[in-house]
């Protein structure tokens, strides 16, 4: 996890590796409600393997010659896993759908039902996980260690870090693109996203990014495989502009960013906010994520601010997970806490040599952010551990927007 160094449990490490295969990492969304079977919108339950949610909905839209805006989903699920979730296509009946089992690669259609309402981002309770940790130090002993960690986390809560999925797992650059946008350097943002090769990438990806960095845009485009659809979209925008009026200008780079799907381009600044949030929470863990500190900004379980804090009862409410301390996803309007935690928040901004005002992103204002306060911890439920021949399997439920890797790192005792 980026910008994360501390642990809040003191057990010995189990060690081990996750994601040795996609089958080792199973995620199932728990929706707020199931489709009713009636209505003008169609919900589609899928199980996918090795594909992102956005890739699947884009393929659906393309197959039906529809705008991507007519598709919806409650949460973005990453590529390196077996994941189960509901998708939605608006203003269409189940009978009008093609056979997606024949069209979609590595996707199984589990259920199709009509519903009155569309499915929108965030409309889920949380996610169930079943995760195999392979090659642990001593599987028999590690079952007990994992159980002890999970019981401890049930009491304190889990540090609410953002995982590598937020930044890119092989090539963690999403937050760097966001930082460029916050700093107002749009060309650098585009160059960071398309170029900037990582030696751990597939050879073709590496060579294509290298060609882009050398200024060979068309050669880079021609070499890029279909899996680099977003990079290709941006390069096409740039080469079209280059043919029309020669040298590329800042406006051309802005148009390249704007050519991306809304969920993706919105993610850049959000990822930079998440990167800074991780650093703040890392420091907060040193003074306690389950303790009230004077000056804290507190939210309840519905993420509503608690304006009148009763200092006689606030710690009991935190202990019972009725309320939680927060840290900022830094933006142009988010307030900082007071006290020592406020000093932590301000220092992170100062160290980055930015201001909250910069998050308005005046050159790409639609991608700017006001910021919000987010809980520094989350509750974990329905835990279970069992022994495997070469490791352990852990199961748990966590709320939407929270990352399983925040749990796993406390068991393994290294960043994952």
Tab-separated table of N, CA, C and O in Angstrom, residues 45-99:
chain	number	residue	atom	x	y	z
A	45	UNK	N	-26.328	-9.763	-13.384
A	45	UNK	CA	-25.324	-10.229	-12.438
A	45	UNK	C	-24.261	-11.020	-13.187
A	45	UNK	O	-24.576	-11.947	-13.938
A	46	UNK	N	-23.018	-10.635	-12.993
A	46	UNK	CA	-21.917	-11.288	-13.689
A	46	UNK	C	-20.901	-11.835	-12.701
A	46	UNK	O	-20.819	-11.386	-11.554
A	47	UNK	N	-20.137	-12.798	-13.162
A	47	UNK	CA	-18.906	-13.188	-12.494
A	47	UNK	C	-17.797	-13.082	-13.523
A	47	UNK	O	-17.894	-13.673	-14.599
A	48	UNK	N	-16.784	-12.304	-13.210
A	48	UNK	CA	-15.723	-12.069	-14.183
A	48	UNK	C	-14.376	-12.540	-13.634
A	48	UNK	O	-14.180	-12.618	-12.427
A	49	UNK	N	-13.477	-12.810	-14.558
A	49	UNK	CA	-12.165	-13.338	-14.210
A	49	UNK	C	-11.118	-12.585	-15.026
A	49	UNK	O	-11.109	-12.655	-16.259
A	50	UNK	N	-10.260	-11.835	-14.333
A	50	UNK	CA	-9.165	-11.164	-15.018
A	50	UNK	C	-9.568	-9.969	-15.856
A	50	UNK	O	-8.868	-9.615	-16.807
A	51	UNK	N	-10.691	-9.331	-15.507
A	51	UNK	CA	-11.141	-8.159	-16.258
A	51	UNK	C	-11.623	-7.099	-15.283
A	51	UNK	O	-12.151	-7.406	-14.211
A	52	UNK	N	-11.469	-5.824	-15.649
A	52	UNK	CA	-11.999	-4.748	-14.824
A	52	UNK	C	-13.478	-4.550	-15.129
A	52	UNK	O	-13.964	-4.904	-16.209
A	53	UNK	N	-14.186	-3.954	-14.186
A	53	UNK	CA	-15.606	-3.656	-14.385
A	53	UNK	C	-15.804	-2.742	-15.578
A	53	UNK	O	-16.700	-2.951	-16.406
A	54	UNK	N	-14.960	-1.732	-15.686
A	54	UNK	CA	-15.120	-0.756	-16.767
A	54	UNK	C	-14.918	-1.404	-18.131
A	54	UNK	O	-15.640	-1.098	-19.091
A	55	UNK	N	-13.963	-2.318	-18.232
A	55	UNK	CA	-13.768	-3.032	-19.500
A	55	UNK	C	-15.027	-3.797	-19.900
A	55	UNK	O	-15.426	-3.793	-21.070
A	56	UNK	N	-15.664	-4.444	-18.932
A	56	UNK	CA	-16.858	-5.243	-19.232
A	56	UNK	C	-18.009	-4.371	-19.694
A	56	UNK	O	-18.665	-4.668	-20.707
A	57	UNK	N	-18.266	-3.257	-18.984
A	57	UNK	CA	-19.408	-2.424	-19.384
A	57	UNK	C	-19.150	-1.742	-20.727
A	57	UNK	O	-20.080	-1.538	-21.523
A	58	UNK	N	-17.904	-1.419	-21.008
A	58	UNK	CA	-17.586	-0.837	-22.313
A	58	UNK	C	-17.830	-1.853	-23.429
A	58	UNK	O	-18.354	-1.501	-24.499
A	59	UNK	N	-17.473	-3.101	-23.186
A	59	UNK	CA	-17.730	-4.147	-24.183
A	59	UNK	C	-19.226	-4.381	-24.367
A	59	UNK	O	-19.697	-4.630	-25.476
A	60	UNK	N	-19.982	-4.312	-23.278
A	60	UNK	CA	-21.438	-4.446	-23.373
A	60	UNK	C	-22.023	-3.329	-24.234
A	60	UNK	O	-22.840	-3.569	-25.136
A	61	UNK	N	-21.625	-2.103	-23.932
A	61	UNK	CA	-22.142	-0.951	-24.674
A	61	UNK	C	-21.782	-1.044	-26.156
A	61	UNK	O	-22.607	-0.772	-27.035
A	62	UNK	N	-20.542	-1.463	-26.432
A	62	UNK	CA	-20.100	-1.579	-27.820
A	62	UNK	C	-20.903	-2.639	-28.561
A	62	UNK	O	-21.324	-2.443	-29.712
A	63	UNK	N	-21.147	-3.777	-27.898
A	63	UNK	CA	-21.882	-4.877	-28.542
A	63	UNK	C	-23.307	-4.474	-28.886
A	63	UNK	O	-23.884	-4.956	-29.861
A	64	UNK	N	-23.883	-3.554	-28.085
A	64	UNK	CA	-25.268	-3.157	-28.300
A	64	UNK	C	-25.389	-1.798	-28.988
A	64	UNK	O	-26.492	-1.282	-29.158
A	65	UNK	N	-24.234	-1.218	-29.346
A	65	UNK	CA	-24.217	0.093	-30.008
A	65	UNK	C	-24.931	1.141	-29.153
A	65	UNK	O	-25.723	1.949	-29.637
A	66	UNK	N	-24.609	1.111	-27.853
A	66	UNK	CA	-25.196	2.052	-26.900
A	66	UNK	C	-24.118	2.960	-26.329
A	66	UNK	O	-22.932	2.616	-26.304
A	67	UNK	N	-24.542	4.115	-25.815
A	67	UNK	CA	-23.628	4.983	-25.074
A	67	UNK	C	-23.255	4.320	-23.762
A	67	UNK	O	-24.085	3.691	-23.103
A	68	UNK	N	-21.999	4.453	-23.356
A	68	UNK	CA	-21.546	3.920	-22.067
A	68	UNK	C	-22.366	4.524	-20.922
A	68	UNK	O	-22.544	3.912	-19.850
A	69	UNK	N	-22.919	5.718	-21.142
A	69	UNK	CA	-23.694	6.387	-20.099
A	69	UNK	C	-24.955	5.623	-19.737
A	69	UNK	O	-25.553	5.856	-18.685
A	70	UNK	N	-25.372	4.700	-20.601
A	70	UNK	CA	-26.560	3.903	-20.287
A	70	UNK	C	-26.241	2.669	-19.451
A	70	UNK	O	-27.137	1.909	-19.086
A	71	UNK	N	-24.979	2.465	-19.159
A	71	UNK	CA	-24.591	1.352	-18.290
A	71	UNK	C	-24.290	1.886	-16.901
A	71	UNK	O	-23.955	3.055	-16.717
A	72	UNK	N	-24.424	1.020	-15.916
A	72	UNK	CA	-24.148	1.431	-14.542
A	72	UNK	C	-23.642	0.270	-13.709
A	72	UNK	O	-23.837	-0.904	-14.045
A	73	UNK	N	-22.982	0.598	-12.610
A	73	UNK	CA	-22.497	-0.411	-11.673
A	73	UNK	C	-22.303	0.259	-10.326
A	73	UNK	O	-22.141	1.478	-10.228
A	74	UNK	N	-22.312	-0.547	-9.268
A	74	UNK	CA	-22.223	0.003	-7.913
A	74	UNK	C	-20.782	0.176	-7.450
A	74	UNK	O	-20.487	1.052	-6.637
A	75	UNK	N	-19.874	-0.664	-7.967
A	75	UNK	CA	-18.479	-0.578	-7.543
A	75	UNK	C	-17.538	-1.045	-8.624
A	75	UNK	O	-17.871	-1.936	-9.409
A	76	UNK	N	-16.372	-0.436	-8.674
A	76	UNK	CA	-15.332	-0.839	-9.621
A	76	UNK	C	-14.570	-2.025	-9.027
A	76	UNK	O	-14.024	-1.923	-7.929
A	77	UNK	N	-14.559	-3.116	-9.746
A	77	UNK	CA	-13.823	-4.298	-9.305
A	77	UNK	C	-12.608	-4.489	-10.198
A	77	UNK	O	-12.693	-4.362	-11.421
A	78	UNK	N	-11.483	-4.819	-9.559
A	78	UNK	CA	-10.232	-4.845	-10.307
A	78	UNK	C	-10.056	-6.124	-11.100
A	78	UNK	O	-10.877	-7.040	-11.047
A	79	UNK	N	-8.971	-6.202	-11.815
A	79	UNK	CA	-8.727	-7.261	-12.795
A	79	UNK	C	-8.250	-8.567	-12.146
A	79	UNK	O	-8.669	-9.647	-12.543
A	80	UNK	N	-7.371	-8.470	-11.159
A	80	UNK	CA	-6.672	-9.661	-10.664
A	80	UNK	C	-7.473	-10.390	-9.602
A	80	UNK	O	-7.063	-10.501	-8.436
A	81	UNK	N	-8.651	-10.894	-9.981
A	81	UNK	CA	-9.536	-11.563	-9.026
A	81	UNK	C	-10.678	-12.235	-9.764
A	81	UNK	O	-10.910	-11.997	-10.949
A	82	UNK	N	-11.398	-13.084	-9.038
A	82	UNK	CA	-12.711	-13.561	-9.458
A	82	UNK	C	-13.722	-12.671	-8.735
A	82	UNK	O	-13.742	-12.647	-7.497
A	83	UNK	N	-14.526	-11.928	-9.451
A	83	UNK	CA	-15.434	-10.978	-8.814
A	83	UNK	C	-16.861	-11.172	-9.315
A	83	UNK	O	-17.086	-11.471	-10.482
A	84	UNK	N	-17.798	-10.987	-8.391
A	84	UNK	CA	-19.219	-11.142	-8.695
A	84	UNK	C	-19.926	-9.834	-8.347
A	84	UNK	O	-19.787	-9.323	-7.231
A	85	UNK	N	-20.697	-9.301	-9.310
A	85	UNK	CA	-21.385	-8.044	-9.080
A	85	UNK	C	-22.543	-7.879	-10.058
A	85	UNK	O	-22.640	-8.602	-11.046
A	86	UNK	N	-23.402	-6.889	-9.772
A	86	UNK	CA	-24.505	-6.522	-10.661
A	86	UNK	C	-24.100	-5.340	-11.521
A	86	UNK	O	-23.450	-4.395	-11.039
A	87	UNK	N	-24.465	-5.392	-12.802
A	87	UNK	CA	-24.342	-4.277	-13.733
A	87	UNK	C	-25.750	-3.877	-14.164
A	87	UNK	O	-26.720	-4.578	-13.896
A	88	UNK	N	-25.866	-2.747	-14.848
A	88	UNK	CA	-27.194	-2.278	-15.261
A	88	UNK	C	-27.113	-1.636	-16.641
A	88	UNK	O	-26.126	-0.965	-16.971
A	89	UNK	N	-28.136	-1.865	-17.448
A	89	UNK	CA	-28.330	-1.126	-18.697
A	89	UNK	C	-29.706	-0.482	-18.620
A	89	UNK	O	-30.704	-1.156	-18.372
A	90	UNK	N	-29.742	0.828	-18.796
A	90	UNK	CA	-30.989	1.568	-18.609
A	90	UNK	C	-31.864	1.536	-19.853
A	90	UNK	O	-31.378	1.423	-20.987
A	91	UNK	N	-33.169	1.609	-19.615
A	91	UNK	CA	-34.179	1.719	-20.672
A	91	UNK	C	-34.075	0.599	-21.708
A	91	UNK	O	-34.050	0.835	-22.917
A	92	UNK	N	-34.033	-0.608	-21.198
A	92	UNK	CA	-33.985	-1.778	-22.065
A	92	UNK	C	-34.552	-2.966	-21.289
A	92	UNK	O	-34.454	-3.011	-20.053
A	93	UNK	N	-35.167	-3.891	-21.987
A	93	UNK	CA	-35.746	-5.057	-21.324
A	93	UNK	C	-34.787	-6.237	-21.408
A	93	UNK	O	-33.926	-6.290	-22.306
A	94	UNK	N	-34.913	-7.211	-20.507
A	94	UNK	CA	-34.049	-8.397	-20.589
A	94	UNK	C	-34.136	-9.101	-21.939
A	94	UNK	O	-33.136	-9.650	-22.431
A	95	UNK	N	-35.341	-9.076	-22.555
A	95	UNK	CA	-35.533	-9.752	-23.834
A	95	UNK	C	-34.741	-9.114	-24.971
A	95	UNK	O	-34.473	-9.762	-25.992
A	96	UNK	N	-34.394	-7.859	-24.825
A	96	UNK	CA	-33.668	-7.142	-25.882
A	96	UNK	C	-32.163	-7.364	-25.816
A	96	UNK	O	-31.432	-6.926	-26.721
A	97	UNK	N	-31.685	-8.033	-24.771
A	97	UNK	CA	-30.243	-8.233	-24.624
A	97	UNK	C	-29.747	-9.333	-25.550
A	97	UNK	O	-30.433	-10.327	-25.774
A	98	UNK	N	-28.529	-9.185	-26.059
A	98	UNK	CA	-27.906	-10.298	-26.792
A	98	UNK	C	-27.421	-11.349	-25.802
A	98	UNK	O	-27.510	-11.173	-24.587
A	99	UNK	N	-26.907	-12.445	-26.293
A	99	UNK	CA	-26.340	-13.478	-25.428
A	99	UNK	C	-24.924	-13.053	-25.031
A	99	UNK	O	-23.951	-13.331	-25.737
